[in-house]
Coordinates of N, CA and C in Angstrom, one line a residue:
M1 N 103.6 -124.8 34.3 CA 102.5 -123.9 34.6 C 102.1 -123.1 33.4
S2 N 100.8 -123.0 33.2 CA 100.4 -122.2 32.1 C 99.4 -121.1 32.6
I3 N 99.5 -120.0 31.9 CA 98.6 -118.8 32.3 C 97.7 -118.5 31.1
T4 N 96.4 -118.5 31.3 CA 95.5 -118.1 30.3 C 94.8 -116.8 30.6
M5 N 94.6 -116.0 29.6 CA 93.9 -114.7 29.9 C 92.6 -114.7 29.2
N6 N 91.7 -113.9 29.7 CA 90.4 -113.7 29.1 C 89.5 -114.9 29.1
T7 N 89.7 -115.7 30.2 CA 88.8 -116.9 30.4 C 88.1 -116.7 31.7
S8 N 86.9 -117.2 31.7 CA 86.1 -117.0 32.9 C 85.9 -118.4 33.6
H9 N 86.0 -118.3 34.9 CA 85.8 -119.5 35.7 C 84.3 -119.7 35.7
P10 N 83.8 -121.0 35.6 CA 82.3 -121.2 35.6 C 81.6 -120.6 36.8
A11 N 82.2 -120.7 38.0 CA 81.5 -120.1 39.1 C 81.3 -118.6 39.0
M12 N 82.4 -117.9 38.5 CA 82.3 -116.5 38.3 C 81.2 -116.1 37.2
T13 N 81.1 -116.9 36.2 CA 80.2 -116.7 35.2 C 78.7 -116.8 35.7
Q14 N 78.5 -117.8 36.6 CA 77.2 -117.9 37.2 C 76.9 -116.8 38.1
T15 N 77.9 -116.3 38.8 CA 77.7 -115.2 39.7 C 77.4 -113.9 39.0
D16 N 78.1 -113.7 37.9 CA 77.8 -112.5 37.0 C 76.4 -112.6 36.4
T17 N 76.0 -113.8 36.0 CA 74.7 -114.0 35.4 C 73.6 -113.7 36.5
A18 N 73.8 -114.2 37.7 CA 72.8 -114.0 38.8 C 72.7 -112.5 39.1
Q19 N 73.9 -111.8 39.2 CA 73.9 -110.4 39.5 C 73.2 -109.6 38.3
G20 N 73.4 -110.0 37.1 CA 72.8 -109.4 36.0 C 71.3 -109.5 36.0
I21 N 70.8 -110.7 36.4 CA 69.4 -111.0 36.5 C 68.8 -110.1 37.6
K22 N 69.4 -110.1 38.7 CA 68.9 -109.3 39.9 C 68.9 -107.8 39.5
T23 N 69.9 -107.3 38.8 CA 69.9 -105.9 38.4 C 68.8 -105.6 37.4
A24 N 68.6 -106.5 36.5 CA 67.5 -106.3 35.5 C 66.1 -106.3 36.2
G25 N 66.0 -107.2 37.2 CA 64.7 -107.2 38.0 C 64.5 -105.9 38.8
L26 N 65.6 -105.4 39.4 CA 65.5 -104.1 40.1 C 65.2 -103.0 39.2
A27 N 65.8 -103.0 38.0 CA 65.6 -101.9 37.0 C 64.1 -101.9 36.6
K28 N 63.6 -103.1 36.4 CA 62.2 -103.3 35.9 C 61.2 -102.7 37.0
S29 N 61.5 -103.1 38.3 CA 60.6 -102.7 39.3 C 60.7 -101.1 39.5
Q30 N 61.9 -100.6 39.3 CA 62.0 -99.1 39.4 C 61.3 -98.4 38.3
A31 N 61.4 -99.0 37.1 CA 60.6 -98.4 36.0 C 59.1 -98.4 36.2
E32 N 58.6 -99.5 36.8 CA 57.2 -99.6 37.0 C 56.8 -98.6 38.1
I33 N 57.6 -98.4 39.1 CA 57.3 -97.4 40.1 C 57.2 -96.0 39.5
E34 N 58.2 -95.7 38.7 CA 58.3 -94.4 38.0 C 57.1 -94.2 37.1
A35 N 56.6 -95.3 36.4 CA 55.5 -95.2 35.5 C 54.2 -94.9 36.3
Q36 N 54.1 -95.6 37.5 CA 52.9 -95.3 38.3 C 52.9 -93.9 38.8
M37 N 54.1 -93.4 39.2 CA 54.2 -92.0 39.7 C 53.8 -91.0 38.6
A38 N 54.3 -91.3 37.4 CA 53.9 -90.4 36.2 C 52.5 -90.4 36.0
L39 N 51.8 -91.6 36.0 CA 50.4 -91.6 35.8 C 49.6 -90.9 36.9
K40 N 50.0 -91.0 38.1 CA 49.4 -90.2 39.2 C 49.5 -88.7 39.0
L41 N 50.7 -88.3 38.5 CA 51.0 -86.9 38.3 C 50.1 -86.4 37.2
I42 N 49.9 -87.2 36.1 CA 49.1 -86.8 35.0 C 47.6 -86.7 35.4
Q43 N 47.2 -87.7 36.2 CA 45.8 -87.7 36.6 C 45.5 -86.5 37.6
S44 N 46.5 -86.2 38.4 CA 46.3 -85.0 39.3 C 46.2 -83.7 38.6
A45 N 46.9 -83.6 37.4 CA 46.9 -82.4 36.6 C 45.6 -82.3 35.8
N46 N 44.8 -83.3 35.7 CA 43.6 -83.3 34.9 C 42.5 -82.6 35.6
V47 N 42.5 -81.3 35.5 CA 41.6 -80.4 36.2 C 40.5 -79.9 35.3
T48 N 39.2 -80.0 35.7 CA 38.1 -79.5 34.9 C 38.0 -78.0 35.1
V49 N 38.1 -77.3 33.9 CA 38.0 -75.9 33.9 C 36.5 -75.5 33.8
Q50 N 36.1 -74.7 34.7 CA 34.7 -74.2 34.6 C 34.6 -72.9 33.8
P51 N 33.6 -72.8 32.9 CA 33.5 -71.7 32.1 C 33.3 -70.4 32.9
A52 N 33.8 -69.3 32.3 CA 33.6 -68.0 33.0 C 32.2 -67.6 33.0
G53 N 31.8 -66.6 33.7 CA 30.4 -66.1 33.8 C 29.9 -65.8 32.4
A54 N 28.6 -65.6 32.3 CA 28.0 -65.2 31.0 C 28.6 -64.0 30.5
S55 N 28.9 -64.0 29.2 CA 29.5 -62.8 28.6 C 28.5 -62.3 27.6
T56 N 28.6 -61.0 27.3 CA 27.7 -60.4 26.3 C 28.5 -60.2 25.0
E57 N 27.9 -60.3 23.9 CA 28.5 -60.2 22.6 C 28.9 -58.7 22.4
A58 N 28.1 -57.8 22.9 CA 28.4 -56.4 22.7 C 29.5 -55.8 23.5
L59 N 30.0 -56.6 24.5 CA 31.1 -56.1 25.3 C 32.3 -55.7 24.5
G60 N 32.7 -54.5 24.5 CA 33.9 -54.1 23.8 C 33.6 -53.7 22.4
S61 N 32.4 -53.7 21.9 CA 32.1 -53.4 20.5 C 32.0 -51.9 20.3
I62 N 31.7 -51.1 21.4 CA 31.6 -49.7 21.3 C 32.8 -49.1 22.1
V63 N 33.6 -48.3 21.4 CA 34.7 -47.6 22.1 C 34.6 -46.2 21.8
N64 N 34.6 -45.4 23.0 CA 34.5 -43.9 22.9 C 35.9 -43.4 23.0
I65 N 36.3 -42.6 22.0 CA 37.6 -42.0 22.1 C 37.5 -40.5 22.0
S66 N 38.0 -39.8 22.9 CA 38.0 -38.3 22.9 C 39.4 -37.8 22.7
V67 N 39.5 -36.8 21.7 CA 40.8 -36.2 21.4 C 40.9 -34.8 21.8

């Protein structure tokens, strides 16, 4: 009887490969969902700022100080 260490059975290697492929696929789909969510968040933050009412250039140019 012989004992070998650090060897993989072919069936286990195929199972590990299949699990790795499934995990990579799930990670990719999760990344795509997160990217879509980030884009929606950025688009929702894109708010158009309306300018304030008409201002006068003289506003604040004359200051009366009494001592």
